[in-house]
mmCIF file of C-alpha atoms in Angstrom:
data_model
loop_
_atom_site.group_PDB
_atom_site.id
_atom_site.type_symbol
_atom_site.label_atom_id
_atom_site.label_comp_id
_atom_site.label_asym_id
_atom_site.label_seq_id
_atom_site.Cartn_x
_atom_site.Cartn_y
_atom_site.Cartn_z
ATOM 1 C CA UNK C 19 150.375 188.505 -14.732
ATOM 2 C CA UNK C 20 150.018 184.718 -14.296
ATOM 3 C CA UNK C 21 146.288 184.849 -15.043
ATOM 4 C CA UNK C 22 146.810 187.064 -18.104
ATOM 5 C CA UNK C 23 149.517 184.877 -19.626
ATOM 6 C CA UNK C 24 147.555 181.668 -18.977
ATOM 7 C CA UNK C 25 144.552 183.169 -20.761
ATOM 8 C CA UNK C 26 146.729 184.373 -23.643
ATOM 9 C CA UNK C 27 148.300 180.904 -23.961
ATOM 10 C CA UNK C 28 144.958 179.062 -23.632
ATOM 11 C CA UNK C 29 144.599 178.902 -27.457
ATOM 12 C CA UNK C 30 147.833 176.865 -27.539
ATOM 13 C CA UNK C 31 145.872 173.993 -26.016
ATOM 14 C CA UNK C 32 142.954 174.473 -28.414
ATOM 15 C CA UNK C 33 144.378 175.349 -31.837
ATOM 16 C CA UNK C 34 145.838 171.986 -32.903
ATOM 17 C CA UNK C 35 142.688 170.036 -32.073
ATOM 18 C CA UNK C 36 140.442 172.719 -33.577
ATOM 19 C CA UNK C 37 142.436 172.707 -36.839
ATOM 20 C CA UNK C 38 142.502 168.896 -36.922
ATOM 21 C CA UNK C 39 138.727 168.596 -36.501
ATOM 22 C CA UNK C 40 137.951 171.400 -38.965
ATOM 23 C CA UNK C 41 140.259 170.269 -41.772
ATOM 24 C CA UNK C 42 139.170 166.634 -41.387
ATOM 25 C CA UNK C 43 135.517 167.689 -41.638
ATOM 26 C CA UNK C 44 136.126 169.904 -44.667
ATOM 27 C CA UNK C 45 138.349 167.471 -46.571
ATOM 28 C CA UNK C 46 137.181 164.121 -45.202
ATOM 29 C CA UNK C 47 140.797 163.096 -44.623
ATOM 30 C CA UNK C 48 142.795 162.717 -41.418
ATOM 31 C CA UNK C 49 145.908 162.598 -43.591
ATOM 32 C CA UNK C 50 145.164 166.072 -44.928
ATOM 33 C CA UNK C 51 144.478 167.311 -41.408
ATOM 34 C CA UNK C 52 147.815 165.854 -40.291
ATOM 35 C CA UNK C 53 149.642 167.733 -43.060
ATOM 36 C CA UNK C 54 148.046 171.004 -41.969
ATOM 37 C CA UNK C 55 149.000 170.334 -38.350
ATOM 38 C CA UNK C 56 152.561 169.545 -39.431
ATOM 39 C CA UNK C 57 152.744 172.866 -41.290
ATOM 40 C CA UNK C 58 151.475 174.662 -38.189
ATOM 41 C CA UNK C 59 154.034 172.952 -35.964
ATOM 42 C CA UNK C 60 156.889 173.744 -38.360
ATOM 43 C CA UNK C 61 155.828 177.391 -38.318
ATOM 44 C CA UNK C 62 155.819 177.486 -34.516
ATOM 45 C CA UNK C 63 159.212 175.789 -34.267
ATOM 46 C CA UNK C 64 160.823 178.167 -36.766
ATOM 47 C CA UNK C 65 159.257 181.329 -35.373
ATOM 48 C CA UNK C 66 159.869 180.773 -31.639
ATOM 49 C CA UNK C 67 163.487 182.018 -31.371
ATOM 50 C CA UNK C 68 162.999 184.649 -34.101
ATOM 51 C CA UNK C 69 159.960 186.450 -32.709
ATOM 52 C CA UNK C 70 161.365 186.142 -29.185
ATOM 53 C CA UNK C 71 164.560 187.913 -30.283
ATOM 54 C CA UNK C 72 162.528 190.604 -32.052
ATOM 55 C CA UNK C 73 161.155 191.666 -28.661
ATOM 56 C CA UNK C 74 164.602 192.989 -27.750
ATOM 57 C CA UNK C 75 164.846 194.962 -30.981
ATOM 58 C CA UNK C 76 161.316 196.329 -31.312
ATOM 59 C CA UNK C 77 159.807 196.000 -27.842
ATOM 60 C CA UNK C 78 157.470 193.391 -26.378
ATOM 61 C CA UNK C 79 154.207 195.196 -27.035
ATOM 62 C CA UNK C 80 154.940 195.824 -30.719
ATOM 63 C CA UNK C 81 155.973 192.244 -31.440
ATOM 64 C CA UNK C 82 153.141 190.703 -29.436
ATOM 65 C CA UNK C 83 150.557 192.981 -31.059
ATOM 66 C CA UNK C 84 151.834 192.286 -34.585
ATOM 67 C CA UNK C 85 152.057 188.516 -34.152
ATOM 68 C CA UNK C 86 148.654 188.307 -32.435
ATOM 69 C CA UNK C 87 146.993 190.305 -35.238
ATOM 70 C CA UNK C 88 148.502 188.097 -37.946
ATOM 71 C CA UNK C 89 147.692 184.906 -36.021
ATOM 72 C CA UNK C 90 144.043 185.903 -35.502
ATOM 73 C CA UNK C 91 143.737 186.735 -39.200
ATOM 74 C CA UNK C 92 145.213 183.360 -40.207
ATOM 75 C CA UNK C 93 142.865 181.458 -37.874
ATOM 76 C CA UNK C 94 139.854 183.380 -39.243
ATOM 77 C CA UNK C 95 140.933 182.487 -42.793
ATOM 78 C CA UNK C 96 141.133 178.807 -41.803
ATOM 79 C CA UNK C 97 137.652 179.030 -40.313
ATOM 80 C CA UNK C 98 135.791 181.066 -42.918
ATOM 81 C CA UNK C 99 137.422 180.659 -46.336
ATOM 82 C CA UNK C 100 136.623 177.772 -48.742
ATOM 83 C CA UNK C 101 140.162 176.408 -49.062
ATOM 84 C CA UNK C 102 141.868 173.510 -50.780
ATOM 85 C CA UNK C 103 144.551 171.490 -48.974
ATOM 86 C CA UNK C 104 147.411 173.795 -50.080
ATOM 87 C CA UNK C 105 145.406 176.771 -48.811
ATOM 88 C CA UNK C 106 144.831 175.121 -45.442
ATOM 89 C CA UNK C 107 148.537 174.292 -45.216
ATOM 90 C CA UNK C 108 149.506 177.881 -46.096
ATOM 91 C CA UNK C 109 147.302 179.421 -43.412
ATOM 92 C CA UNK C 110 148.299 176.692 -40.950
ATOM 93 C CA UNK C 111 151.940 177.595 -41.550
ATOM 94 C CA UNK C 112 151.111 181.284 -41.115
ATOM 95 C CA UNK C 113 149.267 180.508 -37.873
ATOM 96 C CA UNK C 114 152.360 178.753 -36.539
ATOM 97 C CA UNK C 115 154.786 181.435 -37.715
ATOM 98 C CA UNK C 116 152.735 184.187 -36.067
ATOM 99 C CA UNK C 117 152.012 182.453 -32.746
ATOM 100 C CA UNK C 118 152.615 185.222 -30.169
ATOM 101 C CA UNK C 119 155.737 184.508 -28.043
ATOM 102 C CA UNK C 120 153.820 184.879 -24.772
ATOM 103 C CA UNK C 121 155.820 182.180 -22.996
ATOM 104 C CA UNK C 122 159.173 183.801 -23.780
ATOM 105 C CA UNK C 123 157.828 187.228 -22.815
ATOM 106 C CA UNK C 124 156.414 186.256 -19.438
ATOM 107 C CA UNK C 125 159.473 184.245 -18.407
ATOM 108 C CA UNK C 126 161.612 187.236 -19.309
ATOM 109 C CA UNK C 127 159.404 189.448 -17.144
ATOM 110 C CA UNK C 128 159.323 187.167 -14.079
ATOM 111 C CA UNK C 129 162.862 188.015 -12.834
ATOM 112 C CA UNK C 130 161.806 191.670 -12.739
ATOM 113 C CA UNK C 131 158.665 190.984 -10.691
ATOM 114 C CA UNK C 132 160.080 189.121 -7.685
ATOM 115 C CA UNK C 133 163.286 188.953 -5.696
ATOM 116 C CA UNK C 134 165.805 186.201 -6.359
ATOM 117 C CA UNK C 135 164.585 183.943 -3.530
ATOM 118 C CA UNK C 136 161.077 183.874 -5.024
ATOM 119 C CA UNK C 137 162.067 183.290 -8.638
ATOM 120 C CA UNK C 138 162.456 179.490 -8.538
ATOM 121 C CA UNK C 139 159.110 178.957 -6.738
ATOM 122 C CA UNK C 140 157.484 181.307 -9.280
ATOM 123 C CA UNK C 141 158.840 179.266 -12.201
ATOM 124 C CA UNK C 142 157.528 176.107 -10.525
ATOM 125 C CA UNK C 143 154.105 177.692 -9.966
ATOM 126 C CA UNK C 144 154.019 178.778 -13.609
ATOM 127 C CA UNK C 145 154.951 175.286 -14.823
ATOM 128 C CA UNK C 146 152.262 173.800 -12.574
ATOM 129 C CA UNK C 147 149.431 176.149 -13.480
ATOM 130 C CA UNK C 148 150.043 175.731 -17.208
ATOM 131 C CA UNK C 149 148.654 172.220 -16.760
ATOM 132 C CA UNK C 150 145.254 173.909 -16.456
ATOM 133 C CA UNK C 151 145.584 174.741 -20.153
ATOM 134 C CA UNK C 152 146.185 171.113 -21.118
ATOM 135 C CA UNK C 153 143.369 169.855 -18.869
ATOM 136 C CA UNK C 154 140.618 172.304 -19.848
ATOM 137 C CA UNK C 155 141.429 173.544 -23.363
ATOM 138 C CA UNK C 156 141.042 170.207 -25.225
ATOM 139 C CA UNK C 157 137.750 169.536 -23.433
ATOM 140 C CA UNK C 158 136.364 172.975 -24.295
ATOM 141 C CA UNK C 159 137.359 172.876 -27.964
ATOM 142 C CA UNK C 160 136.118 169.293 -28.412
ATOM 143 C CA UNK C 161 132.705 170.173 -26.968
ATOM 144 C CA UNK C 162 132.343 173.277 -29.139
ATOM 145 C CA UNK C 163 133.641 171.666 -32.340
ATOM 146 C CA UNK C 164 131.616 168.452 -32.041
ATOM 147 C CA UNK C 165 128.400 169.845 -30.551
ATOM 148 C CA UNK C 166 128.170 173.196 -32.361
ATOM 149 C CA UNK C 167 130.597 173.168 -35.302
ATOM 150 C CA UNK C 168 134.253 173.158 -36.252
ATOM 151 C CA UNK C 169 134.013 176.671 -37.696
ATOM 152 C CA UNK C 170 132.746 177.901 -34.344
ATOM 153 C CA UNK C 171 135.627 176.047 -32.675
ATOM 154 C CA UNK C 172 138.188 178.018 -34.693
ATOM 155 C CA UNK C 173 136.272 181.250 -34.039
ATOM 156 C CA UNK C 174 136.547 180.478 -30.317
ATOM 157 C CA UNK C 175 140.327 180.092 -30.728
ATOM 158 C CA UNK C 176 140.427 183.508 -32.431
ATOM 159 C CA UNK C 177 138.320 185.040 -29.652
ATOM 160 C CA UNK C 178 140.671 183.711 -26.960
ATOM 161 C CA UNK C 179 143.648 185.032 -28.928
ATOM 162 C CA UNK C 180 142.125 188.514 -29.072
ATOM 163 C CA UNK C 181 140.995 188.592 -25.444
ATOM 164 C CA UNK C 182 143.945 186.836 -23.836
ATOM 165 C CA UNK C 183 146.654 188.597 -25.824
ATOM 166 C CA UNK C 184 144.985 191.989 -25.280
ATOM 167 C CA UNK C 185 144.885 191.393 -21.520
ATOM 168 C CA UNK C 186 148.531 190.374 -21.451
ATOM 169 C CA UNK C 187 149.772 193.114 -23.806
ATOM 170 C CA UNK C 188 147.962 195.816 -21.823
ATOM 171 C CA UNK C 189 149.392 194.583 -18.496
ATOM 172 C CA UNK C 190 151.533 197.350 -16.933
ATOM 173 C CA UNK C 191 154.486 194.972 -16.477
ATOM 174 C CA UNK C 192 154.710 194.381 -20.241
ATOM 175 C CA UNK C 193 155.097 198.114 -20.760
ATOM 176 C CA UNK C 194 157.571 198.609 -17.914
ATOM 177 C CA UNK C 195 160.021 195.811 -18.703
ATOM 178 C CA UNK C 196 162.277 196.616 -21.642
ATOM 179 C CA UNK C 197 164.536 193.948 -23.113
ATOM 180 C CA UNK C 198 167.885 195.372 -24.273
ATOM 181 C CA UNK C 199 168.894 194.585 -27.827
ATOM 182 C CA UNK C 200 171.129 191.485 -27.851
ATOM 183 C CA UNK C 201 174.660 192.151 -29.076
ATOM 184 C CA UNK C 202 175.341 188.510 -29.950
ATOM 185 C CA UNK C 203 174.600 186.854 -33.284
ATOM 186 C CA UNK C 204 171.293 185.033 -33.628
ATOM 187 C CA UNK C 205 171.498 181.471 -32.289
ATOM 188 C CA UNK C 206 174.693 181.900 -30.251
ATOM 189 C CA UNK C 207 172.804 181.791 -26.955
ATOM 190 C CA UNK C 208 171.657 178.189 -27.522
ATOM 191 C CA UNK C 209 175.306 177.070 -27.476
ATOM 192 C CA UNK C 210 175.603 177.914 -23.776
ATOM 193 C CA UNK C 211 175.629 174.538 -21.970
ATOM 194 C CA UNK C 212 172.668 175.190 -19.614
ATOM 195 C CA UNK C 213 170.517 176.565 -22.459
ATOM 196 C CA UNK C 214 171.473 173.646 -24.704
ATOM 197 C CA UNK C 215 170.670 171.205 -21.898
ATOM 198 C CA UNK C 216 167.302 172.853 -21.275
ATOM 199 C CA UNK C 217 166.519 172.627 -25.004
ATOM 200 C CA UNK C 218 167.603 168.979 -25.355
ATOM 201 C CA UNK C 219 165.940 167.783 -22.153
ATOM 202 C CA UNK C 220 162.799 169.750 -23.031
ATOM 203 C CA UNK C 221 162.772 167.904 -26.377
ATOM 204 C CA UNK C 222 163.024 164.543 -24.583
ATOM 205 C CA UNK C 223 160.569 165.310 -21.773
ATOM 206 C CA UNK C 224 157.841 166.670 -24.035
ATOM 207 C CA UNK C 225 158.536 163.841 -26.476
ATOM 208 C CA UNK C 226 157.776 161.411 -23.657
ATOM 209 C CA UNK C 227 154.549 163.242 -22.810
ATOM 210 C CA UNK C 228 153.412 163.210 -26.446
ATOM 211 C CA UNK C 229 154.128 159.493 -26.703
ATOM 212 C CA UNK C 230 151.996 158.954 -23.595
ATOM 213 C CA UNK C 231 149.102 160.791 -25.241
ATOM 214 C CA UNK C 232 149.314 158.513 -28.279
ATOM 215 C CA UNK C 233 149.482 155.473 -26.010
ATOM 216 C CA UNK C 234 146.437 156.487 -23.984
ATOM 217 C CA UNK C 235 144.366 157.182 -27.108
ATOM 218 C CA UNK C 236 145.452 153.841 -28.604
ATOM 219 C CA UNK C 237 144.592 152.030 -25.351
ATOM 220 C CA UNK C 238 141.087 153.384 -24.903
ATOM 221 C CA UNK C 239 140.140 154.351 -28.498
ATOM 222 C CA UNK C 240 139.106 157.786 -29.728
ATOM 223 C CA UNK C 241 136.459 159.639 -27.756
ATOM 224 C CA UNK C 242 136.674 157.325 -24.751
ATOM 225 C CA UNK C 243 135.944 158.828 -21.356
ATOM 226 C CA UNK C 244 138.731 156.736 -19.834
ATOM 227 C CA UNK C 245 141.297 158.295 -22.166
ATOM 228 C CA UNK C 246 140.339 161.802 -21.114
ATOM 229 C CA UNK C 247 140.334 160.904 -17.436
ATOM 230 C CA UNK C 248 143.728 159.171 -17.564
ATOM 231 C CA UNK C 249 145.331 162.125 -19.353
ATOM 232 C CA UNK C 250 143.717 164.481 -16.832
ATOM 233 C CA UNK C 251 145.267 162.453 -13.996
ATOM 234 C CA UNK C 252 148.654 162.771 -15.743
ATOM 235 C CA UNK C 253 148.253 166.564 -15.791
ATOM 236 C CA UNK C 254 147.019 166.621 -12.187
ATOM 237 C CA UNK C 255 150.168 164.753 -11.136
ATOM 238 C CA UNK C 256 152.281 167.473 -12.735
ATOM 239 C CA UNK C 257 150.218 170.163 -10.994
ATOM 240 C CA UNK C 258 150.640 168.456 -7.614
ATOM 241 C CA UNK C 259 154.371 167.951 -8.134
ATOM 242 C CA UNK C 260 154.971 171.569 -9.058
ATOM 243 C CA UNK C 261 153.014 172.918 -6.099
ATOM 244 C CA UNK C 262 154.613 170.451 -3.663
ATOM 245 C CA UNK C 263 158.285 170.690 -4.687
ATOM 246 C CA UNK C 264 158.536 174.145 -6.207
ATOM 247 C CA UNK C 265 160.204 175.621 -3.121
ATOM 248 C CA UNK C 266 163.135 173.150 -3.146
ATOM 249 C CA UNK C 267 166.422 174.872 -4.108
ATOM 250 C CA UNK C 268 167.903 173.765 -7.434
ATOM 251 C CA UNK C 269 171.300 172.055 -7.392
ATOM 252 C CA UNK C 270 173.186 170.234 -10.160
ATOM 253 C CA UNK C 271 171.359 166.942 -9.448
ATOM 254 C CA UNK C 272 167.875 168.493 -9.316
ATOM 255 C CA UNK C 273 167.028 167.610 -12.913
ATOM 256 C CA UNK C 274 168.204 164.012 -12.560
ATOM 257 C CA UNK C 275 166.092 163.464 -9.422
ATOM 258 C CA UNK C 276 162.973 164.872 -11.068
ATOM 259 C CA UNK C 277 163.472 162.900 -14.282
ATOM 260 C CA UNK C 278 164.029 159.732 -12.240
ATOM 261 C CA UNK C 279 160.450 160.076 -10.945
ATOM 262 C CA UNK C 280 159.155 160.543 -14.497
ATOM 263 C CA UNK C 281 161.182 157.577 -15.783
ATOM 264 C CA UNK C 282 159.995 155.189 -13.049
ATOM 265 C CA UNK C 283 156.367 156.166 -13.578
ATOM 266 C CA UNK C 284 156.493 155.808 -17.366
ATOM 267 C CA UNK C 285 158.386 152.509 -17.191
ATOM 268 C CA UNK C 286 155.659 151.053 -14.970
ATOM 269 C CA UNK C 287 152.936 151.895 -17.511
ATOM 270 C CA UNK C 288 153.901 148.850 -19.601
ATOM 271 C CA UNK C 289 153.051 146.381 -16.826
ATOM 272 C CA UNK C 290 149.262 146.632 -17.307
ATOM 273 C CA UNK C 291 147.022 148.685 -19.569
ATOM 274 C CA UNK C 292 143.884 149.044 -17.475
ATOM 275 C CA UNK C 293 142.652 152.502 -16.531
ATOM 276 C CA UNK C 294 143.422 152.244 -12.808
ATOM 277 C CA UNK C 295 147.019 151.070 -13.291
ATOM 278 C CA UNK C 296 147.735 153.623 -15.998
ATOM 279 C CA UNK C 297 146.149 156.370 -13.909
ATOM 280 C CA UNK C 298 148.344 155.498 -10.918
ATOM 281 C CA UNK C 299 151.585 155.203 -12.876
ATOM 282 C CA UNK C 300 150.955 158.386 -14.867
ATOM 283 C CA UNK C 301 150.071 160.225 -11.662
ATOM 284 C CA UNK C 302 153.511 159.201 -10.353
ATOM 285 C CA UNK C 303 155.248 160.185 -13.594
ATOM 286 C CA UNK C 304 153.421 163.494 -13.683
ATOM 287 C CA UNK C 305 154.748 164.475 -10.254
ATOM 288 C CA UNK C 306 158.191 165.003 -11.795
ATOM 289 C CA UNK C 307 157.145 166.950 -14.908
ATOM 290 C CA UNK C 308 156.374 170.466 -13.639
ATOM 291 C CA UNK C 309 159.388 170.427 -11.262
ATOM 292 C CA UNK C 310 161.615 169.369 -14.202
ATOM 293 C CA UNK C 311 160.227 172.198 -16.333
ATOM 294 C CA UNK C 312 160.889 174.609 -13.470
ATOM 295 C CA UNK C 313 164.542 173.507 -13.439
ATOM 296 C CA UNK C 314 164.752 174.183 -17.197
ATOM 297 C CA UNK C 315 163.341 177.678 -16.772
ATOM 298 C CA UNK C 316 165.615 178.486 -13.831
ATOM 299 C CA UNK C 317 168.889 177.268 -15.361
ATOM 300 C CA UNK C 318 168.074 179.089 -18.602
ATOM 301 C CA UNK C 319 167.438 182.374 -16.812
ATOM 302 C CA UNK C 320 170.472 182.046 -14.559
ATOM 303 C CA UNK C 321 172.919 181.384 -17.393
ATOM 304 C CA UNK C 322 172.243 184.230 -19.840
ATOM 305 C CA UNK C 323 172.200 188.002 -19.938
ATOM 306 C CA UNK C 324 168.825 189.680 -19.580
ATOM 307 C CA UNK C 325 168.919 190.699 -23.260
ATOM 308 C CA UNK C 326 169.260 187.011 -24.226
ATOM 309 C CA UNK C 327 166.510 185.521 -22.064
ATOM 310 C CA UNK C 328 163.658 185.829 -24.567
ATOM 311 C CA UNK C 329 165.637 184.209 -27.386
ATOM 312 C CA UNK C 330 166.888 181.477 -25.027
ATOM 313 C CA UNK C 331 163.324 180.612 -24.042
ATOM 314 C CA UNK C 332 162.381 180.707 -27.719
ATOM 315 C CA UNK C 333 164.953 178.007 -28.479
ATOM 316 C CA UNK C 334 163.758 175.951 -25.500
ATOM 317 C CA UNK C 335 160.198 176.218 -26.800
ATOM 318 C CA UNK C 336 161.315 175.087 -30.246
ATOM 319 C CA UNK C 337 162.996 172.043 -28.696
ATOM 320 C CA UNK C 338 159.752 171.153 -26.948
ATOM 321 C CA UNK C 339 157.698 171.559 -30.131
ATOM 322 C CA UNK C 340 160.046 169.293 -32.080
ATOM 323 C CA UNK C 341 159.962 166.818 -29.194
ATOM 324 C CA UNK C 342 156.159 166.771 -29.279
ATOM 325 C CA UNK C 343 156.187 166.002 -33.006
ATOM 326 C CA UNK C 344 158.899 163.346 -32.677
ATOM 327 C CA UNK C 345 157.254 161.667 -29.695
ATOM 328 C CA UNK C 346 153.887 161.461 -31.441
ATOM 329 C CA UNK C 347 155.405 160.177 -34.682
ATOM 330 C CA UNK C 348 157.590 157.500 -33.082
ATOM 331 C CA UNK C 349 154.823 156.341 -30.761
ATOM 332 C CA UNK C 350 152.350 156.174 -33.641
ATOM 333 C CA UNK C 351 154.775 154.118 -35.727
ATOM 334 C CA UNK C 352 155.355 151.682 -32.853
ATOM 335 C CA UNK C 353 151.616 151.324 -32.239
ATOM 336 C CA UNK C 354 151.033 150.520 -35.914
ATOM 337 C CA UNK C 355 153.994 148.141 -36.206
ATOM 338 C CA UNK C 356 153.337 146.217 -32.984
ATOM 339 C CA UNK C 357 149.568 146.268 -33.172
ATOM 340 C CA UNK C 358 149.243 147.436 -29.566
ATOM 341 C CA UNK C 359 149.495 150.490 -27.355
ATOM 342 C CA UNK C 360 152.490 149.201 -25.390
ATOM 343 C CA UNK C 361 154.826 150.420 -28.123
ATOM 344 C CA UNK C 362 153.812 153.998 -27.365
ATOM 345 C CA UNK C 363 154.507 153.573 -23.647
ATOM 346 C CA UNK C 364 157.861 152.009 -24.521
ATOM 347 C CA UNK C 365 158.678 155.100 -26.608
ATOM 348 C CA UNK C 366 157.667 157.360 -23.728
ATOM 349 C CA UNK C 367 159.843 155.436 -21.279
ATOM 350 C CA UNK C 368 162.828 155.520 -23.652
ATOM 351 C CA UNK C 369 162.509 159.288 -24.131
ATOM 352 C CA UNK C 370 162.509 159.673 -20.346
ATOM 353 C CA UNK C 371 165.466 157.302 -19.891
ATOM 354 C CA UNK C 372 167.556 159.242 -22.403
ATOM 355 C CA UNK C 373 166.626 162.495 -20.666
ATOM 356 C CA UNK C 374 167.693 161.023 -17.323
ATOM 357 C CA UNK C 375 170.997 159.824 -18.797
ATOM 358 C CA UNK C 376 171.698 163.245 -20.303
ATOM 359 C CA UNK C 377 171.041 164.941 -16.957
ATOM 360 C CA UNK C 378 173.394 162.509 -15.179
ATOM 361 C CA UNK C 379 176.219 162.477 -17.746
ATOM 362 C CA UNK C 380 176.263 166.267 -18.049
ATOM 363 C CA UNK C 381 175.510 167.053 -14.406
ATOM 364 C CA UNK C 382 178.571 169.332 -14.171
ATOM 365 C CA UNK C 383 177.024 171.637 -16.781
ATOM 366 C CA UNK C 384 174.012 172.381 -14.552
ATOM 367 C CA UNK C 385 174.480 175.559 -12.501
ATOM 368 C CA UNK C 386 174.184 175.252 -8.727
ATOM 369 C CA UNK C 387 171.438 177.692 -7.756
ATOM 370 C CA UNK C 388 171.101 176.672 -4.120
ATOM 371 C CA UNK C 389 173.171 179.594 -2.869
ATOM 372 C CA UNK C 390 173.076 181.846 -5.898
ATOM 373 C CA UNK C 391 170.827 184.467 -7.427
ATOM 374 C CA UNK C 392 168.986 182.719 -10.307
ATOM 375 C CA UNK C 393 168.225 186.015 -12.040
ATOM 376 C CA UNK C 394 169.800 186.695 -15.456
ATOM 377 C CA UNK C 395 173.123 188.510 -15.672
ATOM 378 C CA UNK C 396 172.747 192.280 -16.140
ATOM 379 C CA UNK C 397 173.664 193.757 -19.500
ATOM 380 C CA UNK C 398 176.632 196.065 -19.222
ATOM 381 C CA UNK C 399 177.916 198.596 -21.716
ATOM 382 C CA UNK C 400 181.235 200.412 -21.876
ATOM 383 C CA UNK C 401 181.053 203.829 -20.267
ATOM 384 C CA UNK C 402 182.495 206.698 -22.252
ATOM 385 C CA UNK C 403 185.111 208.574 -20.244
ATOM 386 C CA UNK C 404 186.045 212.123 -21.185
ATOM 387 C CA UNK C 405 189.736 212.811 -20.557
ATOM 388 C CA UNK C 406 190.316 215.647 -18.122
#
């Protein structure tokens, strides 16, 4: 299941860069490429909670199959059709809107695969192994798009969508686990304090990570080997942290402790901007990222009914997508206005500081899962009683 969902989500680490390179080559404008990427991101942010909720109404396989088919078609249109900028934006938006909700699906399935004592370590393992996507996918798509062609890069994205989504959709667990239809109105689940906290902190944490990416690119220039290596070290730190601390039980202060590690590491990046210092500080910061994500997944699952888990994870994913856009935009503005990369690292540190403050101020809203089953609450229905 982990291998299937990682393969199905591998295009998530490829699509943005593939679209950026292709649209820039076809139009000769990074501004146009940025507009297409913005349309894609808006589509993903809007669709996340909606398609995740559909899985409870129509079934996981139907929704995943439909969204994957539409997404593959949209990517093929981007790759093969002679489009103007509005056409690229339209199909970029459609690509985002139809992104299969694999992440919501698999994190809804996990509580049904393992017992309660194994669920938190499984979430941590999942958060750690997803770093493989962000380490390998950009390298693969850059090599294909620059050495062979940007059209072939988008075709590779489509091929991974077909293969990965087919593997995941055909997994027996996807057919066995049925999500009950939610009885609450759309959007109500995000108002639950733990879900809202997971969404807000996800926004801030991923915003910090996106600001770091801008800072590293600005420090070492586009295409630099040092930039790729430093970002890889950042991801490796997250992988190591998740594998090392994933077994630790989650209490109310778990998020604050993990975000403290991230905040210290990101704050130290501003001291020096050479590759060795940045690599060391980002390795430290990365150690807290996967464990923090694992806390988000666990508190979300433990605070909702099973029928609400997919939608809850959809909202959390939307928060992270918006955070990625905000972090990149703010960091880019600071780099341009200050004339140096330190502005981006300052933005990253501030995102992390705010996340740490939120986790401390609202610590009472975090569920204590140290001595409690972190699985979602069962859905119950009134039982009809026939009078005797």
